Short mmCIF file of C-alpha atoms in Angstrom, two decimals:
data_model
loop_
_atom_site.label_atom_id
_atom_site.label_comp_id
_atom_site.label_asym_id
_atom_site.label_seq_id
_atom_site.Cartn_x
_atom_site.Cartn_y
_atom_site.Cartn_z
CA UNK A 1 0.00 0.00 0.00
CA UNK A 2 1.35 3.58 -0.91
CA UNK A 3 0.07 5.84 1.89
CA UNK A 4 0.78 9.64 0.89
CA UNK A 5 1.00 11.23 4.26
CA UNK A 6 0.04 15.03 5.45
CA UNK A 7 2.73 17.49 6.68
CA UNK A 8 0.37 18.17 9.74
CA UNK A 9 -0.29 14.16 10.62
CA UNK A 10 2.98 12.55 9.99
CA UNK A 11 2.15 9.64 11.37
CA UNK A 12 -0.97 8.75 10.19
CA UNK A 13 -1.84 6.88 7.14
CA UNK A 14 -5.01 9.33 5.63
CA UNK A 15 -4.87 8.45 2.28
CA UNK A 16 -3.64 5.84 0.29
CA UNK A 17 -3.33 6.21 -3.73
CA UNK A 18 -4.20 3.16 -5.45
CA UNK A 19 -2.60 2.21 -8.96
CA UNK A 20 -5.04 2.01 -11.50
CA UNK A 21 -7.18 4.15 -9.67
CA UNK A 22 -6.70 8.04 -10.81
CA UNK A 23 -8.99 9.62 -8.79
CA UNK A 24 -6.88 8.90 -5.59
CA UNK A 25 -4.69 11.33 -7.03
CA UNK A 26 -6.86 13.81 -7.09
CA UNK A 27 -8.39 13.06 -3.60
CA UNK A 28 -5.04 12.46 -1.83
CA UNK A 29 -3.59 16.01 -3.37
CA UNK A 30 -0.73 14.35 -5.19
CA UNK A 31 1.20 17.36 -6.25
CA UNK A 32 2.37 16.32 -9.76
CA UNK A 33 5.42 18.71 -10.55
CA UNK A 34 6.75 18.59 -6.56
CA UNK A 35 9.64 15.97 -5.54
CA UNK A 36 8.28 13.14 -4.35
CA UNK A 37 9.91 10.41 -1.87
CA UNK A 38 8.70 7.15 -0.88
CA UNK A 39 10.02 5.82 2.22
CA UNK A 40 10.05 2.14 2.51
CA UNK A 41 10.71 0.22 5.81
CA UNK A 42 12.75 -2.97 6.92
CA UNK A 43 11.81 -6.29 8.45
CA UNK A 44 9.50 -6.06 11.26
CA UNK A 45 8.83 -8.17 14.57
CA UNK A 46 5.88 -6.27 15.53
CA UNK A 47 3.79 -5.65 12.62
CA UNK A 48 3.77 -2.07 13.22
CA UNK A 49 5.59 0.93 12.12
CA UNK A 50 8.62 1.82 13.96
CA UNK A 51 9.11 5.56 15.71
CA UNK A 52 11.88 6.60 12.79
CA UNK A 53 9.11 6.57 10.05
CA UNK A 54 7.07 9.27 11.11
CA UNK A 55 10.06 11.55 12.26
CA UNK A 56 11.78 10.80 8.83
CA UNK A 57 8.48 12.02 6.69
CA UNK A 58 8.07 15.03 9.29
CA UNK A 59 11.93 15.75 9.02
CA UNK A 60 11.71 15.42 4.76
CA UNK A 61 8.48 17.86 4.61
CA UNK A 62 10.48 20.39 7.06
CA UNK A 63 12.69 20.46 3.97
CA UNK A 64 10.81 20.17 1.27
CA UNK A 65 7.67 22.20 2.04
CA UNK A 66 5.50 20.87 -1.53
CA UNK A 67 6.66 17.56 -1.54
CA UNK A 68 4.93 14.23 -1.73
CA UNK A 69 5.80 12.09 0.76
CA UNK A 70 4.85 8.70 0.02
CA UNK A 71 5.23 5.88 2.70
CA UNK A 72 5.34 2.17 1.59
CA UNK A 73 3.53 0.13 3.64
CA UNK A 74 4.82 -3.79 3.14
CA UNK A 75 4.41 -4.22 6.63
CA UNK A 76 2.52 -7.99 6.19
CA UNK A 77 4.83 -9.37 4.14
CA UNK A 78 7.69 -7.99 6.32
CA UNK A 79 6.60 -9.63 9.16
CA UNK A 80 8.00 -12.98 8.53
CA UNK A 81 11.15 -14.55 9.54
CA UNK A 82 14.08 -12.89 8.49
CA UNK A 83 14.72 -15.22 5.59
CA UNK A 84 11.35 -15.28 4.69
CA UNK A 85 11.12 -10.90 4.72
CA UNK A 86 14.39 -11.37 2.54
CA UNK A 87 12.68 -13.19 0.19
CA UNK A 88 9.85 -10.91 -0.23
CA UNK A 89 11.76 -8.03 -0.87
CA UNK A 90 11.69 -8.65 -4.75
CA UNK A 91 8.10 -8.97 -5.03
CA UNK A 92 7.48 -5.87 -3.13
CA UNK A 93 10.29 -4.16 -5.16
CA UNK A 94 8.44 -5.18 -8.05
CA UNK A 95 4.86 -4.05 -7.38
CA UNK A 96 6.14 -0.64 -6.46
CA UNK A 97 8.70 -1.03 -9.72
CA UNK A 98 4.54 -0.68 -11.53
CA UNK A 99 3.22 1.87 -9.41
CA UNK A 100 6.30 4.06 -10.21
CA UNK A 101 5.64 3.39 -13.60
CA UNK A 102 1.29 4.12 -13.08
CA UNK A 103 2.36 7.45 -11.75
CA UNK A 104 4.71 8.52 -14.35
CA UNK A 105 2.00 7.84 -17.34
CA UNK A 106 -1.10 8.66 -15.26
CA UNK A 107 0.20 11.65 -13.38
CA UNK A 108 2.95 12.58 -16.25
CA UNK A 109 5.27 12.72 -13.08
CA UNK A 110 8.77 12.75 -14.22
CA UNK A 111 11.21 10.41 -12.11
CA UNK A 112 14.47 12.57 -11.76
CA UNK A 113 12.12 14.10 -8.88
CA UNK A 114 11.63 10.89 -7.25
CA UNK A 115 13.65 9.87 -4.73
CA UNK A 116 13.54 6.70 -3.04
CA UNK A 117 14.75 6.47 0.99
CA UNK A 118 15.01 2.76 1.82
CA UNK A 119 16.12 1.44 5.71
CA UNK A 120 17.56 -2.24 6.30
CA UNK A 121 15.69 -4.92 4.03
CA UNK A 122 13.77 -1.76 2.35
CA UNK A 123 16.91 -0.32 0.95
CA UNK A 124 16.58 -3.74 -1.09
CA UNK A 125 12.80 -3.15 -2.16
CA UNK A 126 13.77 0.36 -3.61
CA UNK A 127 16.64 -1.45 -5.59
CA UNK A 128 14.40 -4.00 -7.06
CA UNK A 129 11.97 -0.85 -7.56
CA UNK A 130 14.27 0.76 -9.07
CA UNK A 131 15.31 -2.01 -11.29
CA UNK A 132 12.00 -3.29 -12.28
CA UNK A 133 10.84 0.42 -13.24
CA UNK A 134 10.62 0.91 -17.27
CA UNK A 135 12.78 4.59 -17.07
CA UNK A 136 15.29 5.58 -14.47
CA UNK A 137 14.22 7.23 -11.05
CA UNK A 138 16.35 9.85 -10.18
CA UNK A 139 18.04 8.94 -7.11
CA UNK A 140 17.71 5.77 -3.99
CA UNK A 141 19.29 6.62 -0.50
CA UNK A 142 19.76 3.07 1.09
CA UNK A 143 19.94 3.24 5.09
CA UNK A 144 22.08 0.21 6.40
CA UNK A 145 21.20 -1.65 3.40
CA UNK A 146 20.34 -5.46 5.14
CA UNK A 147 23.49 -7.68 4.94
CA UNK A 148 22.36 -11.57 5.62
CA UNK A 149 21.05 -13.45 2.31
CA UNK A 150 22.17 -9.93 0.84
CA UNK A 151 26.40 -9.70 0.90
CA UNK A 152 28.07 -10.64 -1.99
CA UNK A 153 25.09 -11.56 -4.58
CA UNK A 154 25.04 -10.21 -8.10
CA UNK A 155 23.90 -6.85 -8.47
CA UNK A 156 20.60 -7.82 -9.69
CA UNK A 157 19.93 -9.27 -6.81
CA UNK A 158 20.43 -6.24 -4.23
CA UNK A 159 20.24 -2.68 -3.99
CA UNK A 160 23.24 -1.45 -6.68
CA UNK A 161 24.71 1.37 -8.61
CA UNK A 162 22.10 0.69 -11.83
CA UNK A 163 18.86 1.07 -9.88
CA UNK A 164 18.86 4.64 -10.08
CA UNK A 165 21.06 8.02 -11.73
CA UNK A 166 22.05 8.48 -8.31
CA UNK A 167 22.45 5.86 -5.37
CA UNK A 168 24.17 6.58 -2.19
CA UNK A 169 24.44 4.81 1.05
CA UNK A 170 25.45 5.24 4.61
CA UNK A 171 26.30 2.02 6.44
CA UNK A 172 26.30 2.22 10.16
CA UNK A 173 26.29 -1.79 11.45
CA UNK A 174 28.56 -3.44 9.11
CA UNK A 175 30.04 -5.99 11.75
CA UNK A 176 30.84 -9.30 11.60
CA UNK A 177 31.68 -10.40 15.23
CA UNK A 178 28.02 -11.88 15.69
CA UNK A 179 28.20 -14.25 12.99
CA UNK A 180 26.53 -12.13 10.57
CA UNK A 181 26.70 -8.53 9.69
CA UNK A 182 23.48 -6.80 9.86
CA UNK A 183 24.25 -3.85 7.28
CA UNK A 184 25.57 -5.16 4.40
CA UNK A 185 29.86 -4.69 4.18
CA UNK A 186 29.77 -4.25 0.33
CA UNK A 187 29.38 -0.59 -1.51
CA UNK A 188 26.40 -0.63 -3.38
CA UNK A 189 25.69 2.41 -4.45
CA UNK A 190 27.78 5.47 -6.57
CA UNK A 191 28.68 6.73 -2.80
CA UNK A 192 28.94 4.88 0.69
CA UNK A 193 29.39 6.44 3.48
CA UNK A 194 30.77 4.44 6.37
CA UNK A 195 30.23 6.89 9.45
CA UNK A 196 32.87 5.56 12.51
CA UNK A 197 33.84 2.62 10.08
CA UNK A 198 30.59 1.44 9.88
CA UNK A 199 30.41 -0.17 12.96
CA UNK A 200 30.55 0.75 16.33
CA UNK A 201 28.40 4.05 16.66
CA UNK A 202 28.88 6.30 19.47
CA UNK A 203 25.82 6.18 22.33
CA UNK A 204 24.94 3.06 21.39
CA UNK A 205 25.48 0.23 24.83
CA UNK A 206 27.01 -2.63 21.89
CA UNK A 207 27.87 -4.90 24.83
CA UNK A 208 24.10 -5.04 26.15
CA UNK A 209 23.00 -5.77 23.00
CA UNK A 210 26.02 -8.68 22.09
CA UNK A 211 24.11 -10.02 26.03
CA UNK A 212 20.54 -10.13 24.56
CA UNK A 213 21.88 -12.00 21.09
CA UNK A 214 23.42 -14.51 23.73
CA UNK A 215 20.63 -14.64 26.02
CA UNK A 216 17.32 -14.46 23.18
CA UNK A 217 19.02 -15.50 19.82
CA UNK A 218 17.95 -13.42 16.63
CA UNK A 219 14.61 -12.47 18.05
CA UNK A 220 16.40 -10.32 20.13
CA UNK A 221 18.00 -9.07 17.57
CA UNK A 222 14.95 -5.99 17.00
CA UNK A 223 15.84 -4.44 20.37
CA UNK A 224 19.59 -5.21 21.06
CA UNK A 225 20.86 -3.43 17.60
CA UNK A 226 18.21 -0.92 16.43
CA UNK A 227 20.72 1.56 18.03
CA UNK A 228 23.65 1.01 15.15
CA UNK A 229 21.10 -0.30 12.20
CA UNK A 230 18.55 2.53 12.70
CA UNK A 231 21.13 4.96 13.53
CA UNK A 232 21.84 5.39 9.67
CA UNK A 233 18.42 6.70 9.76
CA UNK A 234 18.88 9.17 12.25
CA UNK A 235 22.27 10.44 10.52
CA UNK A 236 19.72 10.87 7.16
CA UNK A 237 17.30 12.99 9.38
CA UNK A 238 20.32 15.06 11.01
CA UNK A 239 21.16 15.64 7.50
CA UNK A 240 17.53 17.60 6.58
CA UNK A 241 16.74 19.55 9.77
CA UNK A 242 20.21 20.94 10.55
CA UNK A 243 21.44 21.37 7.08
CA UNK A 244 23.87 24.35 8.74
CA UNK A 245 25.65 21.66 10.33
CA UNK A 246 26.03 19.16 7.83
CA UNK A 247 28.55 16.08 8.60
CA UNK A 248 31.70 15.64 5.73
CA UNK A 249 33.22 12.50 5.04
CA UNK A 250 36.17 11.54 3.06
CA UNK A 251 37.18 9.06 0.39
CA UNK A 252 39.68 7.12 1.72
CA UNK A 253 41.23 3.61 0.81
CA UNK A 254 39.93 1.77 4.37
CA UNK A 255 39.26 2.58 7.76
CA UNK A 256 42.57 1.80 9.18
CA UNK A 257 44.23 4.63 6.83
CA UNK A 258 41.24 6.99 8.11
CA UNK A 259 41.75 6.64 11.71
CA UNK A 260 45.29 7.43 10.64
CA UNK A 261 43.99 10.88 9.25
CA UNK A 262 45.04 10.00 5.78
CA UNK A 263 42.62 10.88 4.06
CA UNK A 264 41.38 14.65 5.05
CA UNK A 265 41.39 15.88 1.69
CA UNK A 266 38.70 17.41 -0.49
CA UNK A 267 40.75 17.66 -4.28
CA UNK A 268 38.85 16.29 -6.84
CA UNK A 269 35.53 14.76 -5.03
CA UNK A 270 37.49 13.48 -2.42
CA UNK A 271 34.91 14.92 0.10
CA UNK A 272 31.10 15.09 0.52
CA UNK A 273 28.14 16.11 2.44
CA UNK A 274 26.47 13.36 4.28
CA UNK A 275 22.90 12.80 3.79
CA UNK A 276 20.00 14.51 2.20
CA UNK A 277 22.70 17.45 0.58
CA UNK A 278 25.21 14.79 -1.11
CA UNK A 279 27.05 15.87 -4.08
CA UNK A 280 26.23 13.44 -6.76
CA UNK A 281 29.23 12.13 -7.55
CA UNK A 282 29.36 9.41 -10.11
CA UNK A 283 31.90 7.19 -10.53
CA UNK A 284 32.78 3.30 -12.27
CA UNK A 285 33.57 2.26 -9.32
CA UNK A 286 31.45 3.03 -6.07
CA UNK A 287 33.45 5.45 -3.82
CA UNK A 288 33.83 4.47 -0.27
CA UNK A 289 34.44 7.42 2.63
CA UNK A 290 34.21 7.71 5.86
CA UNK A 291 33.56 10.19 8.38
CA UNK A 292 33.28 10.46 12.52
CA UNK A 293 29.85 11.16 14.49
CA UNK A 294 28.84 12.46 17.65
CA UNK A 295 26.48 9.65 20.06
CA UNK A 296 23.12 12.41 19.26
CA UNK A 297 21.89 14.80 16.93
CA UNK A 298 23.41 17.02 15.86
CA UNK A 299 26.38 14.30 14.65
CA UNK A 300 28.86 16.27 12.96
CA UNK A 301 32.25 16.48 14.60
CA UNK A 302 35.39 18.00 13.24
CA UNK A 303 38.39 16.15 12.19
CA UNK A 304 42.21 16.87 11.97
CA UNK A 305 45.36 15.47 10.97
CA UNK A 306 48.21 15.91 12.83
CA UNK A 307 51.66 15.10 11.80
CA UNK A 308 54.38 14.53 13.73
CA UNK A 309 57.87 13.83 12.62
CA UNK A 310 59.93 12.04 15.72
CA UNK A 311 63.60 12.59 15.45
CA UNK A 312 66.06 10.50 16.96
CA UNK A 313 68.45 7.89 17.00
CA UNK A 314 67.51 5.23 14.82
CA UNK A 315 68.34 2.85 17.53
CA UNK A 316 66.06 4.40 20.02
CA UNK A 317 63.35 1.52 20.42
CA UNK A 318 59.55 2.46 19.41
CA UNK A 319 57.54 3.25 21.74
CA UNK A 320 53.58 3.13 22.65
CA UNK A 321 53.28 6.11 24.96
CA UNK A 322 49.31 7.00 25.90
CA UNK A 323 49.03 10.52 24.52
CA UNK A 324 45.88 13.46 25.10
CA UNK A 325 45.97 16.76 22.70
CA UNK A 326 44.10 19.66 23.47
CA UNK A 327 42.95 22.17 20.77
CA UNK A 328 42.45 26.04 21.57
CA UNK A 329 41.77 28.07 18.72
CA UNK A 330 39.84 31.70 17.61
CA UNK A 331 35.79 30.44 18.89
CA UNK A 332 37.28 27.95 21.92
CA UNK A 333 38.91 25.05 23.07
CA UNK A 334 38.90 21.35 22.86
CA UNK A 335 40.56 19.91 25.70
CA UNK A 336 42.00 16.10 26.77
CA UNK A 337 41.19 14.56 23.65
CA UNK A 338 43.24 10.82 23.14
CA UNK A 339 45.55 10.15 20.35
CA UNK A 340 44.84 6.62 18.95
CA UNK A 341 48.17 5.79 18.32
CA UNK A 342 47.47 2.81 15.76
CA UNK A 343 51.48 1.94 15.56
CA UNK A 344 54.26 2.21 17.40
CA UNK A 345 56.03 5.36 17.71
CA UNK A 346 59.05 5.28 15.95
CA UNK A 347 62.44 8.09 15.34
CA UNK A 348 62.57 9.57 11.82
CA UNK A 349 59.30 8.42 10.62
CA UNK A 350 56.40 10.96 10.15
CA UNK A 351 53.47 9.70 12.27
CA UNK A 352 49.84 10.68 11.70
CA UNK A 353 47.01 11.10 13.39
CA UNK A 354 43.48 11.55 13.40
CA UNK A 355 41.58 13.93 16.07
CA UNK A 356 38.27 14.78 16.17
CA UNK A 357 36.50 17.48 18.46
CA UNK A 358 32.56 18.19 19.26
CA UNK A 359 33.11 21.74 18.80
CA UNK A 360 34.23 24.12 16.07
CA UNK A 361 37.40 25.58 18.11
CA UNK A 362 38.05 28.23 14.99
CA UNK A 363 41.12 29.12 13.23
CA UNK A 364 43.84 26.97 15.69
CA UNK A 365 46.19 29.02 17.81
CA UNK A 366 47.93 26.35 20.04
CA UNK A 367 48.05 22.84 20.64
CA UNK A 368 48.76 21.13 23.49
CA UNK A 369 49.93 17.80 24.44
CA UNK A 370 49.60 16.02 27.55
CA UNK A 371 51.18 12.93 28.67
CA UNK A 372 48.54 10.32 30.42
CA UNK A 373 48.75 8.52 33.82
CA UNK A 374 52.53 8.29 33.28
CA UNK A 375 55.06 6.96 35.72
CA UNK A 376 57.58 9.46 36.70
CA UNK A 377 60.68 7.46 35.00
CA UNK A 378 58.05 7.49 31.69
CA UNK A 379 57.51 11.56 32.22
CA UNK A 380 61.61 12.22 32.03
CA UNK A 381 61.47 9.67 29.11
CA UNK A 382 58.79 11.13 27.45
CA UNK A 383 60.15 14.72 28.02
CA UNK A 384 63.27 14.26 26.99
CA UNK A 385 61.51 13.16 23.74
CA UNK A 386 59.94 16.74 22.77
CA UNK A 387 62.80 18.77 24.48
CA UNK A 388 65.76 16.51 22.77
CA UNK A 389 67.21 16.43 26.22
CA UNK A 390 70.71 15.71 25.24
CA UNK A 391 71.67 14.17 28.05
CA UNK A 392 69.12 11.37 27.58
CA UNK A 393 69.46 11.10 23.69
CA UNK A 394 65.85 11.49 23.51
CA UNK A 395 63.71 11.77 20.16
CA UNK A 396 62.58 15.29 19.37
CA UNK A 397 59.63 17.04 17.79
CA UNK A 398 60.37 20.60 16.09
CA UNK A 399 57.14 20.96 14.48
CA UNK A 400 53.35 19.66 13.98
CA UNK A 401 51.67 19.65 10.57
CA UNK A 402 47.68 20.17 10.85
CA UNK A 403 45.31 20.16 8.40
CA UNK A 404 41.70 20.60 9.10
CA UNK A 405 39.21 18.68 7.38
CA UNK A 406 35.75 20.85 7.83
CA UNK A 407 38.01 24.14 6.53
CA UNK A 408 40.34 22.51 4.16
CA UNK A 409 43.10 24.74 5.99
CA UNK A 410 47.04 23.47 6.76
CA UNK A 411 48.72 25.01 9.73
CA UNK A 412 52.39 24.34 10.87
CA UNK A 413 52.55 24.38 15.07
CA UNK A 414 56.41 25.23 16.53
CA UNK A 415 57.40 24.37 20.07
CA UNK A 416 56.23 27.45 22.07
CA UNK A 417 59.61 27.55 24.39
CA UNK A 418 62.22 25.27 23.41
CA UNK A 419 63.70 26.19 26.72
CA UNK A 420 61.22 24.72 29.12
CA UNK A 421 62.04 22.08 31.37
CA UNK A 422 61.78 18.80 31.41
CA UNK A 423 59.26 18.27 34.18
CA UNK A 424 56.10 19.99 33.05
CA UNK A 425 53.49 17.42 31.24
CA UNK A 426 52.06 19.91 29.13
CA UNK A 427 53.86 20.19 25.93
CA UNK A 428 52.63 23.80 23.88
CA UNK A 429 52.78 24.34 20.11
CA UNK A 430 51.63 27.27 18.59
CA UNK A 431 51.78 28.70 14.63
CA UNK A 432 54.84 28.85 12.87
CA UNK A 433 55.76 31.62 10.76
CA UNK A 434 56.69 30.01 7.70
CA UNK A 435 54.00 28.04 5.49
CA UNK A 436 52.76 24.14 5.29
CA UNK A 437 55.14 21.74 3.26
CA UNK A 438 54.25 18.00 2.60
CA UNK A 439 56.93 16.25 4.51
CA UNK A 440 56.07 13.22 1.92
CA UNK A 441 54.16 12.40 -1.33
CA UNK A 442 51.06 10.01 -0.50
#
């Protein structure tokens, strides 16, 4: 059923438009030259509509004032077991493949202003809708695309690239460590968007859910991970009511290089928007990015990339000190945030980093580092590291490279007083006076 809802009653189902039938047009107000988005849900345990629906047509008609918001209602067929639900997505697909079609002759609707928003298994339907459609739709947003039955099939048989001009995808429960991976791992569309790796998602309790899995099995399954699956859905509704604050993420080659902060560049499509206001960027071969969150609305955070050349004696051995940074720039500060140091630190080897902060600190005026629960024979160690304490043979650091992801700006930090001594724990760097230079080609 195709249930057009009302800006003022976005969560009731007040009219339905039937194909074949005209005059439901007519008496449901369909708006013939406005975008139009049909919102198709996942597998369901209850039967009913979940919470996210109603905020997601409120959230799209806050946007888009003279839209037509059409919700897909396969609720009875979703209500199956999984396998079952998976099953059915095709058929569904493929009814609303001919109602797509029964709109564009009956209502001479033209489908670049139809956009289809699919969550979990209905990310799937709006693929096979997509598909089975006799002329192109204009775009599909797939929200944690369903993995199980799903990963790895031919294209025809899942949401991809060829449903649509335009298909992007966030992916926010991509794991594997329960067997299965809820989302689906794959890119599938022109532009996936793996927010925290695709993962873990901050605010969500993962190891209360990983208990229920143990304790109910996959029935549990509704409860103990609609955090991570549905938040994908709450990122895409972020992404239409604070459009000011819009989240960026990054092409990058994997995760690992992104939590390195590789990959904070924007040259030649190498960053987007994330959500509703994507750039449509289309490619042969799907491009993957990634981006941080916040645990609530609004997500965005801010990244940088720090690099850090540590001089020293090439025999010095590497070492795995536990690092903080804080930021203080021209609109705040950002204070005690962790370095993930994903290697060991090692002399004459440029290190980088990735740091993200909650707050837009401005243009950066110092940085400040900040050794962490350190023993006092670590803290002379450790200082004799930025100081290049002679006497200890320590490795140094002249300089930090930044570059700021949000702003696209490079900024090279200088010790503040190369003079200090060797028992403070807070190491100042503020701006140099001569300009960035890549240390290395990547």
């Amino acid at each position: 059923a195709f249930s057009l809802r009302n800006p003022s009653q976005p969560d009731d189902d007040v009219c339905y438009i039937v194909r074949g039938k005209p005059e439901t047009l007519n008496s449901c107000n369909f708006k013939n030259t406005s975008k139009t988005f049909l919102v198709i849900h996942g597998w369901t345990v209850s039967g009913l509509f979940e919470s996210w629906v109603e905020k997601l047509v409120a959230a799209l008609y806050n946007r888009e004032k003279d839209a037509n918001v059409i919700v897909v209602d396969w609720l009875d067929t979703a209500q199956n077991h999984y396998v079952v639900a998976a099953q059915n997505t095709k058929m569904v697909g493929q009814e609303t493949g001919l109602f797509i079609d029964w709109l564009e002759e009956t209502a001479r609707f033209p489908l670049e202003k139809l956009h289809l928003i699919g969550y979990s298994l209905g990310a799937h339907v709006a693929g096979f809708a997509g598909n089975h459609a006799t002329n192109k739709v204009g775009r599909i947003t797939g929200l944690d695309p369903a993995g199980p039955d799903f990963e790895g099939v031919h294209a025809h048989g899942r949401l991809s690239p060829d449903d649509a001009h335009f298909v992007d995808v966030l992916h926010t429960f991509t794991r594997g460590s329960l067997g299965l991976s809820i989302g689906i791992k794959q890119p599938v569309g022109h532009v996936d968007i793996y927010p925290n790796g695709g993962s873990f998602q901050p605010g969500c309790n993962m190891r209360g859910a990983l208990e229920k899995i143990a304790s109910y099995g996959i029935l549990a399954l509704n409860n103990a991970i609609r955090c991570e699956h549905e938040r994908s859905v709450h990122l895409f509704i972020d992404s239409l009511l604070n459009e000011e604050e819009a989240s960026r993420a990054y092409s990058c080659g994997s995760n690992d290089m992104f939590d390195r902060g590789m990959c904070l560049q924007c040259r030649k499509n190498r960053c987007n928007t994330v959500g509703y206001d994507v750039s449509k960027v289309r490619k042969a071969r799907s491009i993957k990015m990634f981006t941080k969150t916040r645990g609530s609305m609004p997500f965005r955070v801010f990244h940088y990339q720090l690099k850090i050349n540590f001089l020293g004696k090439i025999n010095q051995l590497a070492m795995e000190p536990a690092l903080t940074v804080s930021l203080y720039g021209t609109n705040g500060e950002a204070e005690d945030l962790k370095l993930n140091i994903q290697e060991k630190i090692t002399p004459n080897k440029t290190h980088s980093f990735l740091v993200v902060t909650e707050k837009d600190t401005g243009d950066l005026l110092m940085l400040k580092f900040k050794l962490e629960e350190s023993t006092s024979s670590l803290l002379t160690l450790l200082s004799s590291w930025w100081y290049g304490d002679s006497a200890n043979s320590g490795i140094q650091v002249h300089k930090i490279r930044v570059r700021v992801g949000e702003t696209q700006k490079k900024i090279v930090l200088c010790l503040k007083d190369p003079q200090t001594g060797s028992s403070t724990q807070d190491v100042a760097f503020v701006k140099c006076k001569e300009p960035w230079r890549s240390l290395s080609k990547r």
